mmCIF file of C-alpha atoms in Angstrom:
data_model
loop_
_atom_site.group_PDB
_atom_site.id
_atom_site.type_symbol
_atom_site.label_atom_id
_atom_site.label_comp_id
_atom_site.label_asym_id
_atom_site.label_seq_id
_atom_site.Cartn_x
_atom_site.Cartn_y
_atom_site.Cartn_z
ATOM 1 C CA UNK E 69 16.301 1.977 3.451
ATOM 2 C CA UNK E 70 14.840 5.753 3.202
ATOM 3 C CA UNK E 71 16.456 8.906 3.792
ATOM 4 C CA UNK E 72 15.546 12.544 3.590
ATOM 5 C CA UNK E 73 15.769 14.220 -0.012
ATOM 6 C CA UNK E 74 15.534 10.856 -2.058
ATOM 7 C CA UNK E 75 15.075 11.231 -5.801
ATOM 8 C CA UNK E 76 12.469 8.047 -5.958
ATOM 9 C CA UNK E 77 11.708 6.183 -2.814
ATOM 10 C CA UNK E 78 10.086 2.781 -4.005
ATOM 11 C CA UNK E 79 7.474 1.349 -2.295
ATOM 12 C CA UNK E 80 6.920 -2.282 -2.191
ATOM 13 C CA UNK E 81 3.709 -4.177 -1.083
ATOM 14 C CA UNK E 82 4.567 -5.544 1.597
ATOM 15 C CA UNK E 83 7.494 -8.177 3.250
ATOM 16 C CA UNK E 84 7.149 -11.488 1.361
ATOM 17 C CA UNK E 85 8.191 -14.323 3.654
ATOM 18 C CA UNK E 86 11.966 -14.409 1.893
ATOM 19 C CA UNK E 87 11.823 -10.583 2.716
ATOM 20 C CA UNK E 88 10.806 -11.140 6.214
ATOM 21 C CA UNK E 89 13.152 -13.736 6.880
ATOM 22 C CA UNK E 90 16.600 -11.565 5.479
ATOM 23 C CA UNK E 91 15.205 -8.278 6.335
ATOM 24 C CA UNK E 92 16.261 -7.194 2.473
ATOM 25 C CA UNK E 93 13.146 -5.842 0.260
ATOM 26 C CA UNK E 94 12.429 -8.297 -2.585
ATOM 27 C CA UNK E 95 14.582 -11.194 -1.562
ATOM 28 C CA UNK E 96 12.813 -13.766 -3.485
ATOM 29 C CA UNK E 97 15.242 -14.956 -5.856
ATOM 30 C CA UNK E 98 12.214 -15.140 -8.659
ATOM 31 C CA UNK E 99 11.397 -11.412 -8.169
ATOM 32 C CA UNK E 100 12.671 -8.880 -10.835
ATOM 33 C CA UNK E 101 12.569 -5.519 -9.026
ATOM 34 C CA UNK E 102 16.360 -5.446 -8.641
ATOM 35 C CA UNK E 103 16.983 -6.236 -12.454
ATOM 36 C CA UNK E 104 14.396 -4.357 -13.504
ATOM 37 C CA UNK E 105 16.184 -1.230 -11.460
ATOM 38 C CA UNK E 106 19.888 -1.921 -13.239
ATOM 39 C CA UNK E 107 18.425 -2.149 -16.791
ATOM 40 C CA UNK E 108 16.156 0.755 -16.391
ATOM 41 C CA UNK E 109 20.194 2.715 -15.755
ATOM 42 C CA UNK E 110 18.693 3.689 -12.198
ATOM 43 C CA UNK E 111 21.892 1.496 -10.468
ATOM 44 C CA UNK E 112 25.386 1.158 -12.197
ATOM 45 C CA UNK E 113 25.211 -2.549 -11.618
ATOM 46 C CA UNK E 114 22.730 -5.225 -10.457
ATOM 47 C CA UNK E 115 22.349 -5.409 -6.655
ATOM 48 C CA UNK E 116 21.606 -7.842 -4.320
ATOM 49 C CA UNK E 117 18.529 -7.595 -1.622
ATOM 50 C CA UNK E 118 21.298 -7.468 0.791
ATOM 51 C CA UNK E 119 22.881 -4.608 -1.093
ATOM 52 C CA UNK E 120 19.907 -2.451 -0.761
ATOM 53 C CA UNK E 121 21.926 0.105 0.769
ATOM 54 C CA UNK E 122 23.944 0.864 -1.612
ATOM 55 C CA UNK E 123 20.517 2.893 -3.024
ATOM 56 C CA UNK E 124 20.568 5.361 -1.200
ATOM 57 C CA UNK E 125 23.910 6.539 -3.026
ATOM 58 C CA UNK E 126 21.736 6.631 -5.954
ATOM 59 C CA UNK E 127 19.111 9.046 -4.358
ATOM 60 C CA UNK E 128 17.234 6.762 -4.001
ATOM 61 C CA UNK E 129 15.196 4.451 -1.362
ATOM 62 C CA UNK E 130 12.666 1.460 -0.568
ATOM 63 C CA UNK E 131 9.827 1.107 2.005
ATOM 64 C CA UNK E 132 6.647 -0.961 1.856
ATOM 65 C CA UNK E 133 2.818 0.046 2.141
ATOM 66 C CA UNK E 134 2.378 -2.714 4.351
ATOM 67 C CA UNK E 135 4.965 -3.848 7.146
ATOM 68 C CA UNK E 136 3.256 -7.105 7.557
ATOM 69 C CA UNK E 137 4.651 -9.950 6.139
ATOM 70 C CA UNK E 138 2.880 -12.771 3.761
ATOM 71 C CA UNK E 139 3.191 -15.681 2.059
ATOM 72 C CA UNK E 140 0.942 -13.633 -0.837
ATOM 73 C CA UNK E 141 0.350 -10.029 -1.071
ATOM 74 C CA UNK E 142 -3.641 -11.395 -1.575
ATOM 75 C CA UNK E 143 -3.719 -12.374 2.015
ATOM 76 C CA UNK E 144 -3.908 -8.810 3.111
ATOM 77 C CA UNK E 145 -6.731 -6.952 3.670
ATOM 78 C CA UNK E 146 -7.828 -3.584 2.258
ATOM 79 C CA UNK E 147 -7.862 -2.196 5.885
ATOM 80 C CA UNK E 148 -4.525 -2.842 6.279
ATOM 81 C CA UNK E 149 -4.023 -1.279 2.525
ATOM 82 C CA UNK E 150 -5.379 2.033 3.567
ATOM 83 C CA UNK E 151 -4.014 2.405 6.963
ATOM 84 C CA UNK E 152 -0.386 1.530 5.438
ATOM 85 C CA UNK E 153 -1.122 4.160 2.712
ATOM 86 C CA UNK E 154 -1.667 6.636 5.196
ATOM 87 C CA UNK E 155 1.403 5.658 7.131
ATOM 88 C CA UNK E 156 3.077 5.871 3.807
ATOM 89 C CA UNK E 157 2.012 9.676 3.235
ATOM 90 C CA UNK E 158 3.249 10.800 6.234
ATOM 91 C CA UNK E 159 6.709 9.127 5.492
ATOM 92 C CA UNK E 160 6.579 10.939 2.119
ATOM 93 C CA UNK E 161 6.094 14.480 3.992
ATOM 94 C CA UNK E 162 8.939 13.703 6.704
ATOM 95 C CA UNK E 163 11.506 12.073 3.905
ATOM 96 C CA UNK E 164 10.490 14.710 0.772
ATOM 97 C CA UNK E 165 11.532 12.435 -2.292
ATOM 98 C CA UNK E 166 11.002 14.314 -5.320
ATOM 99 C CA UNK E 167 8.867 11.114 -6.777
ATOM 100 C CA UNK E 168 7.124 7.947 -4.647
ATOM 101 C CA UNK E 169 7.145 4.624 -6.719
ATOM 102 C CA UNK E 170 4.451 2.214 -5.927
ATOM 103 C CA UNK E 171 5.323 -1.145 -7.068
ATOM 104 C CA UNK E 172 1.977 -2.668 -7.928
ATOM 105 C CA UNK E 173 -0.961 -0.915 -9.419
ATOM 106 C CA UNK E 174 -3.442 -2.822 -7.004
ATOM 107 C CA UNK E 175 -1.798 -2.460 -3.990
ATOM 108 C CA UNK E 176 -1.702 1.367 -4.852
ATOM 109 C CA UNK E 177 -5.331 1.457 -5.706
ATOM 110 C CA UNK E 178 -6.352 -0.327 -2.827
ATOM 111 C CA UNK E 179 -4.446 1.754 -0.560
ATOM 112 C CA UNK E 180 -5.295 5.579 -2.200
ATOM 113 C CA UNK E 181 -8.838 4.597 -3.159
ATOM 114 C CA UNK E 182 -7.836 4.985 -6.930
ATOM 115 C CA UNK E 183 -9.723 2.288 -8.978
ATOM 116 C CA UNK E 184 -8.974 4.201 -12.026
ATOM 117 C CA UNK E 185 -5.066 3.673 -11.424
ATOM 118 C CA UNK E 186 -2.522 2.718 -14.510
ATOM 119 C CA UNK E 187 1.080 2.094 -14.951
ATOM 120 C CA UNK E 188 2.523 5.220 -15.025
ATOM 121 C CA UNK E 189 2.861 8.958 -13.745
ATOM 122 C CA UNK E 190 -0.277 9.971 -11.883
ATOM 123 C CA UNK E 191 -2.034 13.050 -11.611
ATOM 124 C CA UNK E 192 -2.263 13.195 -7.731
ATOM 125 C CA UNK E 193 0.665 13.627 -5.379
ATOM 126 C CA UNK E 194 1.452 11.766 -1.917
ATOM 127 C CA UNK E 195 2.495 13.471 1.100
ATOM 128 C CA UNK E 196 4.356 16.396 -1.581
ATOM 129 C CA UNK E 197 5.699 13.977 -4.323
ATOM 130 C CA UNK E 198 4.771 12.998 -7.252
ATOM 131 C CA UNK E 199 3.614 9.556 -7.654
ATOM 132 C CA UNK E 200 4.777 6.645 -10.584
ATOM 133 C CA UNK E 201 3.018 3.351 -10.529
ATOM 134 C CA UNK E 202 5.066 0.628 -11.706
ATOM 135 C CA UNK E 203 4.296 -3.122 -12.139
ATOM 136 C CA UNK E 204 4.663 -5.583 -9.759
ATOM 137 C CA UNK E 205 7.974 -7.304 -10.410
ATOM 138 C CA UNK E 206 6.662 -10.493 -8.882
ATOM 139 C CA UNK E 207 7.134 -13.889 -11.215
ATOM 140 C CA UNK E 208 3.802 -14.364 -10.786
ATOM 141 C CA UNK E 209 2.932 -11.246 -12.530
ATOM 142 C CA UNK E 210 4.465 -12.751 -15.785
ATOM 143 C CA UNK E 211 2.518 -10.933 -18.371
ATOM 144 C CA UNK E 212 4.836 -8.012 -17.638
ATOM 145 C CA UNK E 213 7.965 -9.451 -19.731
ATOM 146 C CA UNK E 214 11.589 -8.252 -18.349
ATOM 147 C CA UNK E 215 12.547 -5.969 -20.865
ATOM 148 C CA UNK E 216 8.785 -4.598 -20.295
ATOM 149 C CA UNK E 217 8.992 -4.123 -17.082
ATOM 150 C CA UNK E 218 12.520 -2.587 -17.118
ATOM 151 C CA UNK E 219 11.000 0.113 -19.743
ATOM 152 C CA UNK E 220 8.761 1.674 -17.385
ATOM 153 C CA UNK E 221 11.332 1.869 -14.689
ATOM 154 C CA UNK E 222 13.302 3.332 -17.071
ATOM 155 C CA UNK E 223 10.225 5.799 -18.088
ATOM 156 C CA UNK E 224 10.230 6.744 -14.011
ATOM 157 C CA UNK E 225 14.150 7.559 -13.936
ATOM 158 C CA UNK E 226 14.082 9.498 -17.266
ATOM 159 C CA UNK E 227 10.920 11.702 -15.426
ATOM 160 C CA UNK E 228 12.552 11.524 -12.022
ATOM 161 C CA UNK E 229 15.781 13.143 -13.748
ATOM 162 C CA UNK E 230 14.031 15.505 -15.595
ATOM 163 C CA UNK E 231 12.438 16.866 -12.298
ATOM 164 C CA UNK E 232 15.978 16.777 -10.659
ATOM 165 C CA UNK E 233 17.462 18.897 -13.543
ATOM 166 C CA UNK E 234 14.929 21.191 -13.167
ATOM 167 C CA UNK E 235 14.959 21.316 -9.342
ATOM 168 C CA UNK E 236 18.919 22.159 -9.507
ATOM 169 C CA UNK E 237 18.185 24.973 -12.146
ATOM 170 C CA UNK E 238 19.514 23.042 -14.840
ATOM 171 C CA UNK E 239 22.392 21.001 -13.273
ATOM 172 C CA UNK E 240 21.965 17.739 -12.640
ATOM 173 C CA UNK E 241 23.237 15.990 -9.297
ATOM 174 C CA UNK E 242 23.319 12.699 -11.259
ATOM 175 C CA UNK E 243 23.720 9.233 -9.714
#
């Protein structure tokens, strides 16, 4: 789900098998990306994967570095890292978000040669926007608690507002 203007397009890894097989982004019942989004205040409720659309309502969207679909996001090589990245940056220049969200610090350093990548704002941009790195809301990435991992999507939408404020001269389009 992407569309021109977005105030964060999200970018997954890549389809996980659930994914592939309902065509919704982080269908895996285990996987917290869609709580993580409602308690972080970016959605007015928590969607489904097959509500996804209902993001783009909220300015915002969801893509994946890699359109290849696994089992594990381990079973993918850094080829295909890099050559999604740069597929990604080109989608970034057509779509214009005002921020790109990479969900997973290693998929994100893998694909934008960045081994010094962190959680968090970063200082480069991607195809004209600026660039968050958030944690992989897998289950298996359980050292990132819930309420954790709902902080620094909330840390993105307080800077992604910010950004929007200042892009409407001080009035706010909201969500």
């Amino acid at each position: 789900m992407t569309a021109e203007g977005l105030r964060v397009l999200f970018c997954g890894i890549n389809p996980g098998l659930m994914s592939a097989a309902t065509g919704h982004h982080f269908a895996r019942p285990g996987n917290r990306f869609w709580p993580a989004l409602h308690a972080s205040g970016f959605t007015p409720r928590q969607l489904r994967p097959d509500e996804e659309g209902e993001l783009l309502a909220c300015g915002l969207g969801i893509t994946n570095v890699v359109q290849r679909a696994t089992a594990r996001a381990d079973e993918l090589s850094a080829e295909e890292y890099r050559e999604g990245g740069t597929l990604l940056e080109e989608k970034v220049r057509r779509l214009r978000p005002l921020w790109l969200a990479v969900v997973g610090v290693t998929a994100y350093r893998i694909a934008f040669e960045d081994r010094a990548a962190r959680i968090g704002p970063q200082e480069r941009e991607i195809g004209g926007a600026r660039v968050w790195v958030l944690p992989n809301p897998s289950g298996l990435n359980a050292h990132w608690t819930p309420a954790a991992m709902a902080g620094e999507f909330g840390n993105l939408r307080a800077a992604a507002e910010a950004d929007e404020h200042d892009a409407d001269g001080g009035r706010s389009r909201g969500t």
